[in-house]
XYZ file of C-alpha atoms in Angstrom:
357
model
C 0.000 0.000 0.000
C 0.716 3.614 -0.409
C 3.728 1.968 -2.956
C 4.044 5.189 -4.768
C 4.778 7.553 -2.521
C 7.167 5.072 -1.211
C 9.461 4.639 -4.439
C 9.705 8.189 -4.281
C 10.460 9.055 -1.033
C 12.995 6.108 -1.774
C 14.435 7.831 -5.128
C 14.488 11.099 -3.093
C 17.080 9.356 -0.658
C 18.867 7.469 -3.210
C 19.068 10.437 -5.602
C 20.843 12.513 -2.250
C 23.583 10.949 -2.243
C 23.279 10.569 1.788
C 22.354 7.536 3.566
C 22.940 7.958 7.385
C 22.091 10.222 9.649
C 20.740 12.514 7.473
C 17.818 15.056 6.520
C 14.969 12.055 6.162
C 15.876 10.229 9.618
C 16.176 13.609 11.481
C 12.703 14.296 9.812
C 11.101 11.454 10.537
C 12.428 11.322 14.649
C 10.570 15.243 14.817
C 7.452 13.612 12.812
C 7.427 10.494 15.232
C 7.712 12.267 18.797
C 4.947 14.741 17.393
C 2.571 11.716 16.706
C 3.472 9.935 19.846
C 3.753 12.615 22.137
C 7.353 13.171 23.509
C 9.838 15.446 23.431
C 12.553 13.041 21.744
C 12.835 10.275 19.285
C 15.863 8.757 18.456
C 15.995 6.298 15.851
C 17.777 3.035 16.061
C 18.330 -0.072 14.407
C 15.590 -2.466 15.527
C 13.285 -2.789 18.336
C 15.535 -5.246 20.657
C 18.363 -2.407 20.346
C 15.908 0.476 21.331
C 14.848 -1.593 24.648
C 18.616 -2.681 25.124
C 19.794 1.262 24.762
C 17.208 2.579 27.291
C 18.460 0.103 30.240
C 21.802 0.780 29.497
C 21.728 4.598 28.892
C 20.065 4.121 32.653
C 22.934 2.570 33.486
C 25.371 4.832 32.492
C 23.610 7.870 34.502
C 23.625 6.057 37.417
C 19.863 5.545 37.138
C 20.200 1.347 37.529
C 22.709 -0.763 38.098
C 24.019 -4.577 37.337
C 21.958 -6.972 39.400
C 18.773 -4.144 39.388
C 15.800 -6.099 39.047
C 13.065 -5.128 36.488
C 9.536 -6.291 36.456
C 7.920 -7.452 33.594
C 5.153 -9.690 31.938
C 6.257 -13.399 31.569
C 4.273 -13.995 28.264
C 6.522 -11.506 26.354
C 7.980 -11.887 23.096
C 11.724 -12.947 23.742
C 13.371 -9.476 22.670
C 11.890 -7.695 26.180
C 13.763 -10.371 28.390
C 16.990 -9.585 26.795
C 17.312 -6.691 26.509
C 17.050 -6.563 30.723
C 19.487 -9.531 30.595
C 22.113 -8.374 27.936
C 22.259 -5.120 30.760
C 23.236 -8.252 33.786
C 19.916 -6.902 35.048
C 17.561 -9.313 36.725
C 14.012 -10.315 34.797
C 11.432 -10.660 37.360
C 8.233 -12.061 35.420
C 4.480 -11.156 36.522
C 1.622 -13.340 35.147
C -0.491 -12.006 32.636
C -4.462 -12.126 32.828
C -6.234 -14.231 30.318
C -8.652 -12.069 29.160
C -6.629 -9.162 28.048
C -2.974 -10.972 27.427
C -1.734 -7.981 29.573
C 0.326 -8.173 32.595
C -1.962 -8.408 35.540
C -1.472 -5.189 37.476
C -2.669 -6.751 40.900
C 0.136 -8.957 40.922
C 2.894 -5.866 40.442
C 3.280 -5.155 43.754
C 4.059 -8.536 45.872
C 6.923 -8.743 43.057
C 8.394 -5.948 44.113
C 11.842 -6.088 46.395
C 14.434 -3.799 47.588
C 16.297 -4.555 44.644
C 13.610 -3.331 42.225
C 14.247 -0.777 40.185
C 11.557 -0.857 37.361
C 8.594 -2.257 35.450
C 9.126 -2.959 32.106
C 5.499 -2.775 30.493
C 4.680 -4.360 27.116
C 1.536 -3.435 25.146
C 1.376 -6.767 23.636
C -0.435 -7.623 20.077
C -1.021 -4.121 20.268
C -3.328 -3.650 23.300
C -2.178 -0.655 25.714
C -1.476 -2.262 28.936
C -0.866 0.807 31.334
C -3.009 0.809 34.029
C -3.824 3.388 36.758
C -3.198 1.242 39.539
C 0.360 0.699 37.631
C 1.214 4.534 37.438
C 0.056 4.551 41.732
C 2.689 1.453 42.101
C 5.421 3.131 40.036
C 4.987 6.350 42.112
C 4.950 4.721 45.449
C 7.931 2.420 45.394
C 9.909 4.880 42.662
C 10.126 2.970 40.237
C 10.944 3.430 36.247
C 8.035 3.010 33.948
C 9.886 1.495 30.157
C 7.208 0.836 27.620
C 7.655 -1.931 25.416
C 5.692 -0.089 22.089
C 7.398 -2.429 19.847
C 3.475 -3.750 18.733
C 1.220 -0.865 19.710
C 1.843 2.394 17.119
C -0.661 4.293 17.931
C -2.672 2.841 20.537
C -4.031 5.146 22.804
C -4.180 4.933 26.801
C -8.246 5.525 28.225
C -7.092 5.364 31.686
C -5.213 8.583 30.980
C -6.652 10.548 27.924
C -8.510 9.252 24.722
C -5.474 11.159 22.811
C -2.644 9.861 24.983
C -0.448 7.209 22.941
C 1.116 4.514 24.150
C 5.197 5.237 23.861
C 4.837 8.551 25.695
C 3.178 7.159 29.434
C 6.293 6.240 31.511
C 9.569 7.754 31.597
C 10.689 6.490 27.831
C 9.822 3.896 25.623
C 11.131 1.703 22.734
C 9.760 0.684 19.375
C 10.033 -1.859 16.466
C 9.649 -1.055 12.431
C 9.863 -4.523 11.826
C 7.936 -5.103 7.983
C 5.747 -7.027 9.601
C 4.522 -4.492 12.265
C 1.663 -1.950 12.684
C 4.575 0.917 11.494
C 6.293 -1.328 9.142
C 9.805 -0.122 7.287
C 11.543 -2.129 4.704
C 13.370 -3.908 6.485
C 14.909 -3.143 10.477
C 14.500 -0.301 12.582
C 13.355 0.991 15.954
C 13.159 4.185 18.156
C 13.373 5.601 21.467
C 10.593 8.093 22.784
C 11.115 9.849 25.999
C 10.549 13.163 27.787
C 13.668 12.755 28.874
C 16.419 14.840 27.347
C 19.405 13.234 29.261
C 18.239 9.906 28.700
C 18.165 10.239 24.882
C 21.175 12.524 24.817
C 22.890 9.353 25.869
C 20.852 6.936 24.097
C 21.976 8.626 20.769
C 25.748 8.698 21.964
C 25.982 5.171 22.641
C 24.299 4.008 19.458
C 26.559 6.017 17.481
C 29.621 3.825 18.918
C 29.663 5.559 22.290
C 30.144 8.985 21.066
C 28.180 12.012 21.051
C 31.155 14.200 19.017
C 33.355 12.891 15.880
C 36.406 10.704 17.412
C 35.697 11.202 20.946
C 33.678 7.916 23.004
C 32.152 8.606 26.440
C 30.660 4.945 26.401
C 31.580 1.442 25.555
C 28.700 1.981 22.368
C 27.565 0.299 19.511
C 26.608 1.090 15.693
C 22.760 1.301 16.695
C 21.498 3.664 13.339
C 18.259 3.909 11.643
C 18.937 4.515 8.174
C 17.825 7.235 5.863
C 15.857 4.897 3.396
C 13.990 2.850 6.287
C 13.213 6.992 7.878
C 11.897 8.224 4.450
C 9.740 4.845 4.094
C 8.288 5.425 7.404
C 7.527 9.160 7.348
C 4.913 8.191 4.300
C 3.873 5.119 6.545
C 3.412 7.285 9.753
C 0.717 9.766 7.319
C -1.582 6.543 7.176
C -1.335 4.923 10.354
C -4.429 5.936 12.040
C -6.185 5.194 9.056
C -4.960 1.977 8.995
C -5.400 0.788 12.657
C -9.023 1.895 12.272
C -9.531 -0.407 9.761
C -7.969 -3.220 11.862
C -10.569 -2.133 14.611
C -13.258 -2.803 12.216
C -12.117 -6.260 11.301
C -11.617 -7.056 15.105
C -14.953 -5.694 15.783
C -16.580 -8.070 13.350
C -14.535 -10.710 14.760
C -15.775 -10.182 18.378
C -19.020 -9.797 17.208
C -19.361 -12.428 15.128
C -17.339 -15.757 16.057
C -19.457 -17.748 18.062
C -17.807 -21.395 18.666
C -17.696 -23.107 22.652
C -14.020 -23.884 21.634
C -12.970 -20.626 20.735
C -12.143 -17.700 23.364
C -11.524 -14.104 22.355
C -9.959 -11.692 24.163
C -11.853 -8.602 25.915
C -12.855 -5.512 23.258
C -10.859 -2.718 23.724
C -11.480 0.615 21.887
C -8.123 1.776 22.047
C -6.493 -1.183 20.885
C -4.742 -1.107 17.714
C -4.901 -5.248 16.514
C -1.287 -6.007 15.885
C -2.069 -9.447 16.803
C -5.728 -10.382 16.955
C -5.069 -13.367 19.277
C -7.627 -16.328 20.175
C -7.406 -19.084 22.423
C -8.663 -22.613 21.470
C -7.805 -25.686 23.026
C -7.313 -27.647 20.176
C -4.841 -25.032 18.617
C -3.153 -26.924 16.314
C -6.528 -28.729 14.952
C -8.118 -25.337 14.399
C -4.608 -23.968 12.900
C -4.813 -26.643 9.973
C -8.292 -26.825 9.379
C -7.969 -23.037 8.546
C -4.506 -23.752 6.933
C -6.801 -26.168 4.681
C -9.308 -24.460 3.565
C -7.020 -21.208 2.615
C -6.388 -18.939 5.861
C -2.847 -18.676 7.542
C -2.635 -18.275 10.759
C 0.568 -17.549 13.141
C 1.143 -18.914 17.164
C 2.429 -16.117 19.319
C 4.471 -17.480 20.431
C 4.724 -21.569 21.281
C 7.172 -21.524 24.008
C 7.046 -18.800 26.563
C 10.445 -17.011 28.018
C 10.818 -19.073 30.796
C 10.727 -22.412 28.935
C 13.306 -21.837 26.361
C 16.559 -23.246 26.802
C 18.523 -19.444 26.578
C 16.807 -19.076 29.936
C 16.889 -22.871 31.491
C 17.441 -21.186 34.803
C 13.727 -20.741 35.082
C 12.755 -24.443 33.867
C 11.249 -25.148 37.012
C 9.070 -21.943 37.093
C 5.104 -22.317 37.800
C 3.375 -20.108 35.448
C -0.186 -21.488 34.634
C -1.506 -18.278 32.904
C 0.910 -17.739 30.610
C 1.520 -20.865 29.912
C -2.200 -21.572 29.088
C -2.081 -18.589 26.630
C 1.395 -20.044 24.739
C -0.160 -23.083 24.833
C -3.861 -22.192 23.281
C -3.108 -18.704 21.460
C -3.470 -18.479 17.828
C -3.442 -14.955 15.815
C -6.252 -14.997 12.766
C -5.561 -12.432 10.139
C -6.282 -9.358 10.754
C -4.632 -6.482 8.866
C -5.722 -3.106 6.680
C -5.829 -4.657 3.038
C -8.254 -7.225 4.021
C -11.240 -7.198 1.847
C -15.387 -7.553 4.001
C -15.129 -10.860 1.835
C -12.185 -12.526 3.297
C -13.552 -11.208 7.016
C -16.829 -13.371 6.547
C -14.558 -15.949 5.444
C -12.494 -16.159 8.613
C -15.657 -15.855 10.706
C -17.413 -18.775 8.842
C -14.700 -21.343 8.996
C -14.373 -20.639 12.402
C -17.685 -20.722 13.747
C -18.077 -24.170 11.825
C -15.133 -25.531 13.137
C -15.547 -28.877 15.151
C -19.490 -28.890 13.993
């Protein structure tokens, strides 16, 4: 979609002569912290990067230190665990509830100890998981609030304003421009968001290998860069993305609406959220997946084996986690994206409803 405008904000870049850190990337960080709400963007090279640069920028003002511990939802996508572990920081994971997929904000507080330091929220398959009762936690044990954005462009958060986006409600925030996302470049990139202007001051010097002037390193950095191309392709991208999440709310409203079958459970409706993901839950997962597999629909499982169970992290083997293992056990995501046609909606809706009858 939107393919030529693309090509030429592509030939535009191309035609410059300049590829990094350039007019279109500085353009598109001012567009992006407009849209979401902050004072600062700084673009990166992927999601995991932006989450990895935030704890460690923290680290380097003095903010956290190695063996801090960090709160945060145990049904996460892999990238928010390692980011806290790449910075020797300690994961400590919170069930989700079943309904929403969301980390379960009643269960924040007994996790917390004297050697935690902050919660590390993720607004997962693109539902905005702030809470109030999180912001009262945060405030009362002084804690850091990092959002995990990397699936929710422009959801909104109800509990604090109908206009208040997720990316810009705790103290900074990463994102993903993964192809595949709701903000989508053509290949890799990510960004931080934050109010904070030390915090990205040093976020931008240690992406750019530790150094914030030519030939002169503060920090032990990296080559962290969003490129020009992957900036100009999301600046026409960025024009169209409330369009296009509102049309993902319409095929998720048909879909809650609609599907009616004792095996399948949907999640909650939420108005504000944005339908990276529109996730079910069906015992008989893999039954359902290739019946719909058969008769035409793909599906995808996000995600089959949950952090704690994967073999990077077999310190946690012996973990209890019911919920989230439930949901990475049942959870299967039904498409559910902007080009769909009303047709292939119905579709969906039909083969599941007759499934198992």
């Amino acid at each position: 979609m939107h393919a030529d405008e693309i090509h030429e904000a592509v030939d535009r870049v191309v035609d410059s002569g300049w590829y990094l850190r350039g007019k279109a990337t500085e353009c598109f960080e001012e567009e992006y912290a407009r849209y979401i709400g902050t004072k600062h963007c700084v673009g990166v090279a992927n999601g995991l990067d932006a989450l990895t640069l935030i704890l460690r920028a923290y680290i380097y003002n003095n903010v956290l230190k190695e063996g801090d511990e960090v709160i945060v939802p145990a049904n996460t996508y892999i990238a928010t665990i390692l980011s806290i572990t790449a910075n020797r920081l300690k994961p400590v994971l919170v069930e989700p509830r079943l309904d929403t997929f969301q980390i379960d904000d009643s269960l924040i507080e007994q996790a917390i100890t004297e050697r935690t330091r902050a919660i590390m929220l993720v607004h997962l398959y693109g539902r905005c998981a702030y809470t109030e009762r999180i912001a009262t936690v945060c405030q009362a044990h002084n804690l850091l609030l990092i959002e995990d954005n990397a699936q929710a462009h422009g959801s909104v958060c109800d509990a604090v304003s109908p206009h208040r986006k997720t990316g810009s409600l705790g103290h900074a925030a990463a994102h993903s421009f993964y192809p595949g996302k709701n903000l989508g470049a053509l290949g890799d990139g990510g960004a931080v968001t934050t109010n904070d202007s030390r915090l990205a001051e040093t976020v931008r010097a240690i992406a750019n290998y530790g150094s914030s002037r030519k030939y002169v390193f503060d920090y032990v950095g990296r080559n962290s860069r969003l490129d020009e191309l992957q900036a100009a392709v999301l600046s026409v991208k960025l024009k169209y993305l409330d369009q296009d999440n509102e049309r993902r709310r319409q095929i998720a409203s048909r879909y809650l609406a609609e599907i009616s079958n004792p095996l399948v459970t949907l999640p909650t409706p939420c108005n504000s959220n944005v339908y990276h993901i529109f996730p079910l839950l069906c015992p008989e997962r893999e039954a359902l997946q290739q019946y719909l597999k058969d008769n035409g629909v793909g599906t995808m499982i996000h995600y089959p084996i949950p952090p704690h169970r994967q073999q990077c992290y077999s310190q946690w083997s012996k973990l209890s986690l019911p919920i989230t293992e439930t949901i990475h056990e049942q959870e299967l995501s039904i498409p559910c994206n902007q080009a769909m046609t009303g047709e292939e909606v119905a579709e969906v809706i039909a083969l599941i409803n007759d499934f198992r009858k």
